[in-house]
Amino acid sequence: MTREEVFEEINLIFRDVFDDDSLVITDSTNSDDIEDWDSLEHINLVVAMEKKFNMKFNIKEVGQLQNVGEMVDLILSRM
Amino acid sequence: MNEYCFEDLEVGKKESFSVRITEQMLDSFKDISGDENPLHCDEAFAKEEGYDGRVAYGMLTASFLSTLAGVYLPGRYSLIQSVEIKFAKPVYIGDELTITGEITETNDTYGLIFLKVTITDSSGKKVCRGKMQIGVKKRG
């Protein structure tokens, strides 16, 4: 998958988790930009991404992510 | 009380228990919640509305999902993170409910289990169905 394809899939996951079909994320989007992005929804985002991309993360690496771009890069590094 | 840790659990694991709904439960729930809607408190009103009697609070029925997670699956080491529930049929005083949870998915990264939950009445009909997401302590 290209970075753009991964990004598009992640955007769909964000829309599903936050129940907002108009949500558009960018590389710099972080928890300050989405009101409902709390620790519980962070868990739900990671769980959804693990399922979508069929990969496992560890709690430390996903806890260090600063924004969506870093999340995309982490996924690409595992492919 | 069960004491399952995350490592003890796998997809397909199931637990259930039964409870009978009493008038005292409805009265206690009214006192705790402040919900004095007559559908739950007034027998005559409920019958006028076409029900067999006082209808048990949906959230009272759903409260047994707390027991399911906290006592049975996984038990001691649980933290409920989310509950989605649908109320399919009214529940009445005297109904014996069976609350069942089955693990449909686990997540190792966060130590989570996902349950399909059903609550059935004594005739076997589903009065509630839903999903739960529960954090479970890991041994490590």
PDB file of C-alpha atoms in Angstrom:
ATOM      1  CA  MET A   1       0.000   0.000   0.000  1.00  0.00           C
ATOM      2  CA  THR A   2       1.125   3.542  -0.679  1.00  0.00           C
ATOM      3  CA  ARG A   3       1.186   6.179   2.035  1.00  0.00           C
ATOM      4  CA  GLU A   4      -1.861   7.790   0.465  1.00  0.00           C
ATOM      5  CA  GLU A   5      -3.776   4.488   0.542  1.00  0.00           C
ATOM      6  CA  VAL A   6      -2.906   3.902   4.199  1.00  0.00           C
ATOM      7  CA  PHE A   7      -3.916   7.461   4.975  1.00  0.00           C
ATOM      8  CA  GLU A   8      -7.275   7.008   3.266  1.00  0.00           C
ATOM      9  CA  GLU A   9      -7.965   3.826   5.243  1.00  0.00           C
ATOM     10  CA  ILE A  10      -7.036   5.579   8.486  1.00  0.00           C
ATOM     11  CA  ASN A  11      -9.335   8.456   7.636  1.00  0.00           C
ATOM     12  CA  LEU A  12     -12.203   5.963   7.309  1.00  0.00           C
ATOM     13  CA  ILE A  13     -11.299   4.464  10.698  1.00  0.00           C
ATOM     14  CA  PHE A  14     -11.340   7.922  12.299  1.00  0.00           C
ATOM     15  CA  ARG A  15     -14.760   8.623  10.789  1.00  0.00           C
ATOM     16  CA  ASP A  16     -16.080   5.330  12.097  1.00  0.00           C
ATOM     17  CA  VAL A  17     -14.609   5.637  15.611  1.00  0.00           C
ATOM     18  CA  PHE A  18     -15.735   9.239  16.049  1.00  0.00           C
ATOM     19  CA  ASP A  19     -19.001   8.666  14.195  1.00  0.00           C
ATOM     20  CA  ASP A  20     -18.379  11.684  11.976  1.00  0.00           C
ATOM     21  CA  ASP A  21     -18.519  11.201   8.196  1.00  0.00           C
ATOM     22  CA  SER A  22     -17.255  14.715   7.572  1.00  0.00           C
ATOM     23  CA  LEU A  23     -14.030  14.234   9.532  1.00  0.00           C
ATOM     24  CA  VAL A  24     -10.909  14.982   7.480  1.00  0.00           C
ATOM     25  CA  ILE A  25      -7.554  14.274   9.066  1.00  0.00           C
ATOM     26  CA  THR A  26      -4.076  15.417   8.094  1.00  0.00           C
ATOM     27  CA  ASP A  27      -0.557  14.387   9.059  1.00  0.00           C
ATOM     28  CA  SER A  28      -0.575  16.938  11.848  1.00  0.00           C
ATOM     29  CA  THR A  29      -3.974  16.045  13.311  1.00  0.00           C
ATOM     30  CA  ASN A  30      -3.677  15.127  16.985  1.00  0.00           C
ATOM     31  CA  SER A  31      -5.875  14.701  20.028  1.00  0.00           C
ATOM     32  CA  ASP A  32      -6.099  18.475  20.500  1.00  0.00           C
ATOM     33  CA  ASP A  33      -7.927  18.759  17.170  1.00  0.00           C
ATOM     34  CA  ILE A  34     -10.701  16.228  17.838  1.00  0.00           C
ATOM     35  CA  GLU A  35     -12.763  16.902  20.935  1.00  0.00           C
ATOM     36  CA  ASP A  36     -13.683  13.262  21.584  1.00  0.00           C
ATOM     37  CA  TRP A  37     -10.151  11.900  21.120  1.00  0.00           C
ATOM     38  CA  ASP A  38      -9.583  10.799  24.706  1.00  0.00           C
ATOM     39  CA  SER A  39      -7.676   7.813  26.085  1.00  0.00           C
ATOM     40  CA  LEU A  40     -10.565   5.425  25.490  1.00  0.00           C
ATOM     41  CA  GLU A  41     -11.018   6.462  21.866  1.00  0.00           C
ATOM     42  CA  HIS A  42      -7.256   6.241  21.395  1.00  0.00           C
ATOM     43  CA  ILE A  43      -7.523   2.587  22.405  1.00  0.00           C
ATOM     44  CA  ASN A  44     -10.390   2.127  19.953  1.00  0.00           C
ATOM     45  CA  LEU A  45      -8.388   3.747  17.158  1.00  0.00           C
ATOM     46  CA  VAL A  46      -5.414   1.464  17.751  1.00  0.00           C
ATOM     47  CA  VAL A  47      -7.595  -1.648  18.022  1.00  0.00           C
ATOM     48  CA  ALA A  48      -9.339  -0.744  14.742  1.00  0.00           C
ATOM     49  CA  MET A  49      -6.013  -0.180  12.989  1.00  0.00           C
ATOM     50  CA  GLU A  50      -4.601  -3.469  14.227  1.00  0.00           C
ATOM     51  CA  LYS A  51      -7.628  -5.229  12.768  1.00  0.00           C
ATOM     52  CA  LYS A  52      -7.638  -3.283   9.505  1.00  0.00           C
ATOM     53  CA  PHE A  53      -3.943  -3.752   8.756  1.00  0.00           C
ATOM     54  CA  ASN A  54      -3.623  -7.137  10.456  1.00  0.00           C
ATOM     55  CA  MET A  55      -0.713  -6.136  12.654  1.00  0.00           C
ATOM     56  CA  LYS A  56       0.118  -5.838  16.353  1.00  0.00           C
ATOM     57  CA  PHE A  57       1.577  -2.828  18.113  1.00  0.00           C
ATOM     58  CA  ASN A  58       2.974  -2.577  21.603  1.00  0.00           C
ATOM     59  CA  ILE A  59       1.558  -0.216  24.138  1.00  0.00           C
ATOM     60  CA  LYS A  60       4.749   1.849  24.388  1.00  0.00           C
ATOM     61  CA  GLU A  61       5.036   2.667  20.695  1.00  0.00           C
ATOM     62  CA  VAL A  62       1.391   3.648  20.302  1.00  0.00           C
ATOM     63  CA  GLY A  63       1.620   5.724  23.471  1.00  0.00           C
ATOM     64  CA  GLN A  64       4.453   7.768  21.977  1.00  0.00           C
ATOM     65  CA  LEU A  65       2.637   8.766  18.785  1.00  0.00           C
ATOM     66  CA  GLN A  66       2.248  12.535  18.507  1.00  0.00           C
ATOM     67  CA  ASN A  67      -0.066  12.820  15.517  1.00  0.00           C
ATOM     68  CA  VAL A  68      -1.731  10.975  12.655  1.00  0.00           C
ATOM     69  CA  GLY A  69       1.355  11.240  10.445  1.00  0.00           C
ATOM     70  CA  GLU A  70       3.406   9.274  12.975  1.00  0.00           C
ATOM     71  CA  MET A  71       0.641   6.704  13.135  1.00  0.00           C
ATOM     72  CA  VAL A  72       0.751   6.294   9.352  1.00  0.00           C
ATOM     73  CA  ASP A  73       4.542   5.991   9.430  1.00  0.00           C
ATOM     74  CA  LEU A  74       4.340   3.300  12.128  1.00  0.00           C
ATOM     75  CA  ILE A  75       1.908   1.280  10.033  1.00  0.00           C
ATOM     76  CA  LEU A  76       4.024   1.652   6.886  1.00  0.00           C
ATOM     77  CA  SER A  77       7.125   0.517   8.797  1.00  0.00           C
ATOM     78  CA  ARG A  78       5.352  -2.754   9.625  1.00  0.00           C
ATOM     79  CA  MET A  79       4.312  -3.573   6.057  1.00  0.00           C
TER      80      MET A  79
ATOM     81  CA  MET B   1     -16.430 -14.365  41.929  1.00  0.00           C
ATOM     82  CA  ASN B   2     -14.356 -15.462  38.969  1.00  0.00           C
ATOM     83  CA  GLU B   3     -10.759 -14.265  38.749  1.00  0.00           C
ATOM     84  CA  TYR B   4      -9.900 -14.662  35.088  1.00  0.00           C
ATOM     85  CA  CYS B   5      -6.846 -12.789  33.841  1.00  0.00           C
ATOM     86  CA  PHE B   6      -6.447 -11.853  30.182  1.00  0.00           C
ATOM     87  CA  GLU B   7      -4.253 -14.865  29.485  1.00  0.00           C
ATOM     88  CA  ASP B   8      -7.010 -17.219  30.689  1.00  0.00           C
ATOM     89  CA  LEU B   9      -9.531 -15.986  28.148  1.00  0.00           C
ATOM     90  CA  GLU B  10     -10.162 -16.776  24.515  1.00  0.00           C
ATOM     91  CA  VAL B  11     -12.806 -16.279  21.850  1.00  0.00           C
ATOM     92  CA  GLY B  12     -15.851 -18.453  22.518  1.00  0.00           C
ATOM     93  CA  LYS B  13     -15.558 -18.362  26.328  1.00  0.00           C
ATOM     94  CA  LYS B  14     -19.035 -17.935  27.774  1.00  0.00           C
ATOM     95  CA  GLU B  15     -20.520 -17.226  31.207  1.00  0.00           C
ATOM     96  CA  SER B  16     -24.098 -16.733  32.335  1.00  0.00           C
ATOM     97  CA  PHE B  17     -26.223 -16.314  35.455  1.00  0.00           C
ATOM     98  CA  SER B  18     -29.881 -15.786  36.301  1.00  0.00           C
ATOM     99  CA  VAL B  19     -31.799 -13.270  38.372  1.00  0.00           C
ATOM    100  CA  ARG B  20     -35.480 -12.678  39.145  1.00  0.00           C
ATOM    101  CA  ILE B  21     -36.857  -9.145  38.820  1.00  0.00           C
ATOM    102  CA  THR B  22     -38.665  -8.009  41.962  1.00  0.00           C
ATOM    103  CA  GLU B  23     -40.895  -5.098  42.873  1.00  0.00           C
ATOM    104  CA  GLN B  24     -38.272  -4.020  45.389  1.00  0.00           C
ATOM    105  CA  MET B  25     -35.672  -3.767  42.606  1.00  0.00           C
ATOM    106  CA  LEU B  26     -37.895  -1.331  40.692  1.00  0.00           C
ATOM    107  CA  ASP B  27     -38.561   0.702  43.826  1.00  0.00           C
ATOM    108  CA  SER B  28     -34.872   0.825  44.712  1.00  0.00           C
ATOM    109  CA  PHE B  29     -33.957   1.846  41.179  1.00  0.00           C
ATOM    110  CA  LYS B  30     -36.501   4.677  41.348  1.00  0.00           C
ATOM    111  CA  ASP B  31     -34.957   5.890  44.605  1.00  0.00           C
ATOM    112  CA  ILE B  32     -31.419   5.723  43.225  1.00  0.00           C
ATOM    113  CA  SER B  33     -32.073   7.213  39.793  1.00  0.00           C
ATOM    114  CA  GLY B  34     -34.945   9.570  40.495  1.00  0.00           C
ATOM    115  CA  ASP B  35     -36.783   8.201  37.455  1.00  0.00           C
ATOM    116  CA  GLU B  36     -40.397   8.284  38.614  1.00  0.00           C
ATOM    117  CA  ASN B  37     -41.941   7.727  35.193  1.00  0.00           C
ATOM    118  CA  PRO B  38     -45.317   6.030  35.803  1.00  0.00           C
ATOM    119  CA  LEU B  39     -44.637   3.320  33.240  1.00  0.00           C
ATOM    120  CA  HIS B  40     -42.277   1.882  35.870  1.00  0.00           C
ATOM    121  CA  CYS B  41     -44.054   2.968  39.047  1.00  0.00           C
ATOM    122  CA  ASP B  42     -47.817   2.912  38.416  1.00  0.00           C
ATOM    123  CA  GLU B  43     -49.461  -0.431  37.629  1.00  0.00           C
ATOM    124  CA  ALA B  44     -52.702   1.160  36.401  1.00  0.00           C
ATOM    125  CA  PHE B  45     -50.926   3.611  34.126  1.00  0.00           C
ATOM    126  CA  ALA B  46     -48.750   0.867  32.622  1.00  0.00           C
ATOM    127  CA  LYS B  47     -51.846  -1.248  31.873  1.00  0.00           C
ATOM    128  CA  GLU B  48     -53.606   1.724  30.311  1.00  0.00           C
ATOM    129  CA  GLU B  49     -50.621   2.042  28.028  1.00  0.00           C
ATOM    130  CA  GLY B  50     -51.044  -1.556  26.917  1.00  0.00           C
ATOM    131  CA  TYR B  51     -48.434  -3.299  29.035  1.00  0.00           C
ATOM    132  CA  ASP B  52     -48.977  -6.291  31.322  1.00  0.00           C
ATOM    133  CA  GLY B  53     -47.916  -4.327  34.405  1.00  0.00           C
ATOM    134  CA  ARG B  54     -45.129  -2.087  35.647  1.00  0.00           C
ATOM    135  CA  VAL B  55     -42.323  -2.256  33.125  1.00  0.00           C
ATOM    136  CA  ALA B  56     -38.868  -2.799  34.574  1.00  0.00           C
ATOM    137  CA  TYR B  57     -36.446   0.014  33.872  1.00  0.00           C
ATOM    138  CA  GLY B  58     -34.300  -0.843  30.873  1.00  0.00           C
ATOM    139  CA  MET B  59     -31.301   0.455  32.744  1.00  0.00           C
ATOM    140  CA  LEU B  60     -32.133  -1.826  35.677  1.00  0.00           C
ATOM    141  CA  THR B  61     -32.057  -4.799  33.324  1.00  0.00           C
ATOM    142  CA  ALA B  62     -28.857  -3.468  31.781  1.00  0.00           C
ATOM    143  CA  SER B  63     -27.316  -3.056  35.238  1.00  0.00           C
ATOM    144  CA  PHE B  64     -26.859  -6.819  35.366  1.00  0.00           C
ATOM    145  CA  LEU B  65     -24.234  -6.401  32.650  1.00  0.00           C
ATOM    146  CA  SER B  66     -22.134  -4.808  35.382  1.00  0.00           C
ATOM    147  CA  THR B  67     -22.511  -8.044  37.357  1.00  0.00           C
ATOM    148  CA  LEU B  68     -21.702 -10.102  34.273  1.00  0.00           C
ATOM    149  CA  ALA B  69     -18.367  -8.344  33.840  1.00  0.00           C
ATOM    150  CA  GLY B  70     -17.528  -7.673  37.461  1.00  0.00           C
ATOM    151  CA  VAL B  71     -18.372 -11.087  38.880  1.00  0.00           C
ATOM    152  CA  TYR B  72     -18.442 -13.615  36.033  1.00  0.00           C
ATOM    153  CA  LEU B  73     -16.538 -12.631  32.871  1.00  0.00           C
ATOM    154  CA  PRO B  74     -13.820 -11.821  33.638  1.00  0.00           C
ATOM    155  CA  GLY B  75     -14.729 -11.147  37.280  1.00  0.00           C
ATOM    156  CA  ARG B  76     -12.374  -9.550  39.785  1.00  0.00           C
ATOM    157  CA  TYR B  77      -9.913  -8.060  37.307  1.00  0.00           C
ATOM    158  CA  SER B  78     -12.311  -6.219  35.004  1.00  0.00           C
ATOM    159  CA  LEU B  79     -12.871  -2.630  33.947  1.00  0.00           C
ATOM    160  CA  ILE B  80     -15.862  -1.961  31.706  1.00  0.00           C
ATOM    161  CA  GLN B  81     -14.938   0.472  28.927  1.00  0.00           C
ATOM    162  CA  SER B  82     -18.112   0.543  26.870  1.00  0.00           C
ATOM    163  CA  VAL B  83     -21.573  -0.964  26.633  1.00  0.00           C
ATOM    164  CA  GLU B  84     -23.947  -0.897  23.676  1.00  0.00           C
ATOM    165  CA  ILE B  85     -27.394  -2.232  24.436  1.00  0.00           C
ATOM    166  CA  LYS B  86     -30.733  -2.587  22.721  1.00  0.00           C
ATOM    167  CA  PHE B  87     -33.965  -3.244  24.578  1.00  0.00           C
ATOM    168  CA  ALA B  88     -35.955  -5.697  22.499  1.00  0.00           C
ATOM    169  CA  LYS B  89     -38.866  -6.578  24.796  1.00  0.00           C
ATOM    170  CA  PRO B  90     -40.397  -5.224  28.006  1.00  0.00           C
ATOM    171  CA  VAL B  91     -39.413  -6.902  31.282  1.00  0.00           C
ATOM    172  CA  TYR B  92     -41.911  -7.301  34.130  1.00  0.00           C
ATOM    173  CA  ILE B  93     -41.824  -7.973  37.866  1.00  0.00           C
ATOM    174  CA  GLY B  94     -41.419 -11.718  38.384  1.00  0.00           C
ATOM    175  CA  ASP B  95     -39.520 -12.338  35.148  1.00  0.00           C
ATOM    176  CA  GLU B  96     -36.472 -14.532  35.559  1.00  0.00           C
ATOM    177  CA  LEU B  97     -33.699 -13.214  33.360  1.00  0.00           C
ATOM    178  CA  THR B  98     -30.634 -15.055  32.145  1.00  0.00           C
ATOM    179  CA  ILE B  99     -27.647 -12.822  31.423  1.00  0.00           C
ATOM    180  CA  THR B 100     -25.059 -14.308  29.075  1.00  0.00           C
ATOM    181  CA  GLY B 101     -21.775 -13.000  27.761  1.00  0.00           C
ATOM    182  CA  GLU B 102     -19.574 -14.607  25.117  1.00  0.00           C
ATOM    183  CA  ILE B 103     -16.143 -13.416  24.051  1.00  0.00           C
ATOM    184  CA  THR B 104     -16.154 -12.561  20.343  1.00  0.00           C
ATOM    185  CA  GLU B 105     -12.750 -10.906  20.139  1.00  0.00           C
ATOM    186  CA  THR B 106      -9.662 -10.177  22.241  1.00  0.00           C
ATOM    187  CA  ASN B 107      -6.955  -7.529  21.949  1.00  0.00           C
ATOM    188  CA  ASP B 108      -3.545  -8.338  23.340  1.00  0.00           C
ATOM    189  CA  THR B 109      -2.081  -4.832  23.033  1.00  0.00           C
ATOM    190  CA  TYR B 110      -4.421  -3.364  25.622  1.00  0.00           C
ATOM    191  CA  GLY B 111      -5.696  -6.540  27.313  1.00  0.00           C
ATOM    192  CA  LEU B 112      -9.261  -6.192  26.110  1.00  0.00           C
ATOM    193  CA  ILE B 113     -12.113  -8.601  25.637  1.00  0.00           C
ATOM    194  CA  PHE B 114     -15.191  -7.904  23.537  1.00  0.00           C
ATOM    195  CA  LEU B 115     -18.427  -9.610  24.522  1.00  0.00           C
ATOM    196  CA  LYS B 116     -21.657 -10.333  22.733  1.00  0.00           C
ATOM    197  CA  VAL B 117     -24.253 -10.067  25.493  1.00  0.00           C
ATOM    198  CA  THR B 118     -27.818 -11.303  25.592  1.00  0.00           C
ATOM    199  CA  ILE B 119     -30.469 -11.177  28.275  1.00  0.00           C
ATOM    200  CA  THR B 120     -33.364 -13.608  27.866  1.00  0.00           C
ATOM    201  CA  ASP B 121     -36.576 -14.047  29.830  1.00  0.00           C
ATOM    202  CA  SER B 122     -37.871 -17.331  31.214  1.00  0.00           C
ATOM    203  CA  SER B 123     -39.462 -18.201  27.867  1.00  0.00           C
ATOM    204  CA  GLY B 124     -36.081 -17.869  26.202  1.00  0.00           C
ATOM    205  CA  LYS B 125     -36.917 -14.688  24.307  1.00  0.00           C
ATOM    206  CA  LYS B 126     -34.280 -11.971  24.104  1.00  0.00           C
ATOM    207  CA  VAL B 127     -35.197  -8.881  26.063  1.00  0.00           C
ATOM    208  CA  CYS B 128     -31.801  -7.227  25.589  1.00  0.00           C
ATOM    209  CA  ARG B 129     -28.847  -7.691  23.308  1.00  0.00           C
ATOM    210  CA  GLY B 130     -25.652  -5.789  22.963  1.00  0.00           C
ATOM    211  CA  LYS B 131     -21.887  -5.576  23.111  1.00  0.00           C
ATOM    212  CA  MET B 132     -19.358  -4.827  25.830  1.00  0.00           C
ATOM    213  CA  GLN B 133     -15.706  -3.831  25.762  1.00  0.00           C
ATOM    214  CA  ILE B 134     -13.836  -4.728  28.939  1.00  0.00           C
ATOM    215  CA  GLY B 135     -10.270  -4.267  30.054  1.00  0.00           C
ATOM    216  CA  VAL B 136      -8.778  -7.290  31.828  1.00  0.00           C
ATOM    217  CA  LYS B 137      -5.668  -7.406  34.000  1.00  0.00           C
ATOM    218  CA  LYS B 138      -2.697  -9.237  32.538  1.00  0.00           C
ATOM    219  CA  ARG B 139      -0.627 -11.544  34.690  1.00  0.00           C
ATOM    220  CA  GLY B 140       2.632 -10.142  33.339  1.00  0.00           C
TER     221      GLY B 140
END
